[in-house]
Coordinates of C-alpha atoms in Angstrom, one line a residue:
M1326 CA 59.9 2.0 172.6
S1327 CA 58.9 5.4 174.1
S1328 CA 55.4 6.8 173.6
K1329 CA 53.9 10.3 173.9
K1330 CA 52.9 9.4 177.4
N1331 CA 56.6 8.9 178.4
I1332 CA 57.8 12.3 177.1
A1333 CA 58.8 14.4 180.1
G1334 CA 58.4 18.1 180.6
P1335 CA 56.1 20.6 178.9
L1336 CA 56.2 18.7 175.6
G1337 CA 54.9 15.5 177.3
L1338 CA 52.2 17.4 179.1
W1339 CA 51.1 19.0 175.8
A1340 CA 51.2 15.6 174.0
R1341 CA 49.0 14.0 176.7
Y1342 CA 46.6 16.9 176.7
K1343 CA 46.4 16.8 172.9
E1344 CA 45.7 13.1 173.0
K1345 CA 42.8 13.6 175.5
H1346 CA 41.4 16.8 174.0
P1347 CA 42.3 16.9 170.3
N1348 CA 39.7 19.5 169.3
I1349 CA 40.6 21.9 172.1
A1350 CA 44.3 21.4 171.4
Q1351 CA 43.7 22.1 167.7
F1352 CA 41.8 25.3 168.6
L1353 CA 44.6 26.5 170.9
V1354 CA 47.2 26.0 168.2
F1355 CA 44.9 27.9 165.7
F1356 CA 44.5 30.7 168.3
I1357 CA 48.2 31.1 168.9
L1358 CA 49.1 31.1 165.2
S1359 CA 46.2 33.5 164.4
N1360 CA 47.5 35.9 167.1
G1361 CA 51.0 35.7 165.6
I1362 CA 49.5 36.5 162.2
T1363 CA 47.7 39.5 163.7
V1364 CA 51.0 40.8 165.2
L1365 CA 52.5 40.5 161.7
Q1366 CA 49.7 42.5 160.3
L1367 CA 50.2 45.2 163.0
V1368 CA 53.8 45.4 161.9
L1369 CA 53.2 45.4 158.1
M1370 CA 50.3 47.8 158.0
P1371 CA 52.1 50.9 159.1
V1372 CA 55.0 50.1 156.7
F1373 CA 52.7 49.9 153.7
K1374 CA 50.6 52.8 154.8
S1375 CA 53.7 55.0 155.2
L1376 CA 55.0 54.0 151.7
F1377 CA 51.7 54.7 150.0
A1378 CA 51.1 57.9 152.0
K1379 CA 54.0 59.4 150.0
T1380 CA 52.2 58.9 146.7
A1381 CA 49.3 60.6 144.9
L1382 CA 47.2 57.6 145.7
V1383 CA 46.1 59.2 149.0
N1384 CA 44.2 61.7 146.9
T1385 CA 42.6 59.1 144.7
S1386 CA 39.2 58.1 145.9
F1387 CA 38.3 54.4 146.1
Q1388 CA 34.6 53.9 146.8
V1389 CA 33.0 50.8 145.3
L1390 CA 30.1 48.5 145.9
Q1391 CA 27.5 51.0 147.0
F1392 CA 24.9 49.4 149.3
G1393 CA 22.2 51.7 150.4
H1394 CA 22.8 54.9 152.3
N1395 CA 24.2 56.1 155.6
F1396 CA 21.9 57.7 158.2
D1397 CA 22.8 61.2 156.9
G1398 CA 21.7 60.2 153.4
S1399 CA 25.1 59.9 151.9
A1400 CA 26.0 56.8 149.8
Y1401 CA 27.2 53.8 151.8
Y1402 CA 30.1 51.9 150.2
V1403 CA 31.3 48.5 151.2
F1404 CA 34.8 49.7 150.4
D1405 CA 34.8 53.3 151.4
Y1406 CA 38.1 55.1 151.1
A1407 CA 37.4 58.7 150.1
A1408 CA 40.3 60.9 148.8
G1409 CA 42.4 62.7 151.4
S1410 CA 44.4 61.7 154.4
L1411 CA 42.6 60.5 157.5
T1412 CA 44.0 63.3 159.6
T1413 CA 42.4 65.9 157.3
G1414 CA 39.0 64.2 157.3
G1415 CA 39.4 62.0 154.2
G1416 CA 39.3 58.2 154.0
G1417 CA 42.9 57.5 153.1
G1418 CA 42.1 57.1 149.5
L1419 CA 43.4 54.2 147.3
A1420 CA 46.6 54.4 149.3
Y1421 CA 44.9 53.2 152.5
F1422 CA 42.9 50.5 150.6
L1423 CA 46.1 49.1 149.1
A1424 CA 47.9 49.2 152.4
V1425 CA 45.1 47.2 154.1
Q1426 CA 44.6 44.7 151.3
I1427 CA 48.3 44.0 150.7
T1428 CA 48.8 43.5 154.4
L1429 CA 45.9 41.1 154.6
A1430 CA 47.0 39.2 151.5
I1431 CA 50.5 38.6 152.8
A1432 CA 49.1 37.6 156.2
Q1433 CA 46.6 35.2 154.8
I1434 CA 49.1 33.5 152.5
I1435 CA 51.3 32.8 155.5
N1436 CA 48.3 31.8 157.5
F1437 CA 47.1 29.3 154.9
F1438 CA 50.4 27.3 154.9
A1439 CA 50.9 27.6 158.7
Q1440 CA 47.4 26.5 159.6
R1441 CA 47.4 23.7 157.0
S1442 CA 50.8 22.3 158.1
I1443 CA 50.9 23.0 161.8
T1444 CA 47.3 23.2 163.1
F1445 CA 45.4 20.8 160.9
K1446 CA 48.3 18.7 159.6
S1447 CA 46.4 18.4 156.4
N1448 CA 47.5 16.1 153.6
S1449 CA 44.6 16.8 151.3
N1450 CA 44.9 18.3 147.8
I1451 CA 46.6 21.7 148.4
W1452 CA 45.2 23.3 145.2
Q1453 CA 41.6 22.4 146.1
A1454 CA 42.1 23.7 149.6
A1455 CA 43.7 26.9 148.2
F1456 CA 40.8 27.5 145.9
W1457 CA 38.2 27.3 148.7
Y1458 CA 40.5 29.4 150.9
V1459 CA 40.6 32.1 148.3
V1460 CA 36.8 32.0 147.9
A1461 CA 36.4 32.2 151.7
Y1462 CA 38.9 35.0 151.8
I1463 CA 37.1 37.1 149.2
V1464 CA 33.7 36.6 151.0
I1465 CA 35.1 37.4 154.4
T1466 CA 37.0 40.4 153.1
I1467 CA 33.8 41.8 151.6
G1468 CA 31.9 41.1 154.8
A1469 CA 34.5 42.6 157.0
A1470 CA 34.7 45.7 154.8
A1471 CA 31.0 46.1 155.0
A1472 CA 31.1 45.8 158.8
Q1473 CA 34.0 48.2 158.9
G1474 CA 31.7 50.9 157.5
F1475 CA 29.9 51.0 160.9
Y1476 CA 33.0 51.3 163.1
K1477 CA 35.9 52.7 161.1
A1478 CA 34.8 56.4 160.9
P1479 CA 33.7 56.7 164.5
I1480 CA 36.9 55.2 165.8
Y1481 CA 39.1 57.4 163.7
N1482 CA 37.0 60.5 164.5
L1483 CA 37.2 59.7 168.2
F1484 CA 41.0 59.4 168.3
I1485 CA 42.0 62.0 165.8
N1486 CA 39.3 64.7 166.3
T1487 CA 37.5 64.2 169.6
W1488 CA 40.6 63.3 171.6
E1489 CA 42.8 65.4 169.3
M1490 CA 45.6 62.8 169.3
G1491 CA 46.6 63.6 165.7
A1492 CA 49.1 61.1 164.1
V1493 CA 49.2 59.0 167.3
G1494 CA 45.4 58.8 167.3
E1495 CA 45.5 57.7 163.6
T1496 CA 48.0 54.9 164.5
T1497 CA 45.9 53.9 167.5
A1498 CA 42.8 53.7 165.3
D1499 CA 44.8 51.7 162.7
V1500 CA 45.6 49.1 165.4
I1501 CA 42.1 48.9 166.7
T1502 CA 40.5 48.5 163.3
M1503 CA 43.1 45.9 162.3
I1504 CA 42.4 43.9 165.5
I1505 CA 38.6 44.0 164.9
N1506 CA 39.1 42.8 161.4
S1507 CA 41.4 40.0 162.6
A1508 CA 38.9 39.0 165.2
I1509 CA 36.2 38.7 162.5
S1510 CA 38.5 36.6 160.4
F1511 CA 39.5 34.4 163.4
W1512 CA 36.0 33.3 164.2
V1513 CA 34.9 32.8 160.7
F1514 CA 38.0 31.0 159.4
F1515 CA 38.2 28.2 162.0
P1516 CA 35.1 26.3 160.9
I1517 CA 36.1 26.8 157.3
F1518 CA 39.6 25.4 157.9
K1519 CA 38.0 22.4 159.6
V1520 CA 36.3 21.7 156.3
I1521 CA 39.0 22.4 153.7
F1522 CA 42.0 21.1 155.7
K1523 CA 41.3 17.4 155.8
Q1524 CA 43.6 14.6 156.9
K1525 CA 43.5 11.7 154.5
S1526 CA 44.6 8.3 155.7

């Protein structure tokens, strides 16, 4: 009867490594899947953004959860999407907010099932895991949005106005902010997954 140790080639090498270093192997799988999800977000985001950009939602302000003030005295919002397109100095409005949140929701749903089945091979109660995943997702989304308030405007201003890259600059800024957001989620979700995705004997 063949064992993992007798498997030849890359699969055998991986099987032996996983047996010797299960936690590192698990993290590597999590890392690969997370990067795949990030690529998916980078593909979906422009699609949804383009669709919503053709609607009046661009001119509908979405600024909620005020938390103190900016350095210039203006109100600081956790979710700050002022009316108007980004290229004209606005915040993208409700259109940009929906493009971001729909992209994140789709990505996280796929991420939930992929990480549960592939990375952690969990057989615990899926509904309980889903509940805690949603709770974590909401908390992380609010936290990431609050952090975004510090870097979003400077990044878009740099590429669109300072470097005068226009639409290309906006797309570049989209990619950078999405990568930053994904990086935040990556480091926060791994320990959470270790807790909610259990293996029951």
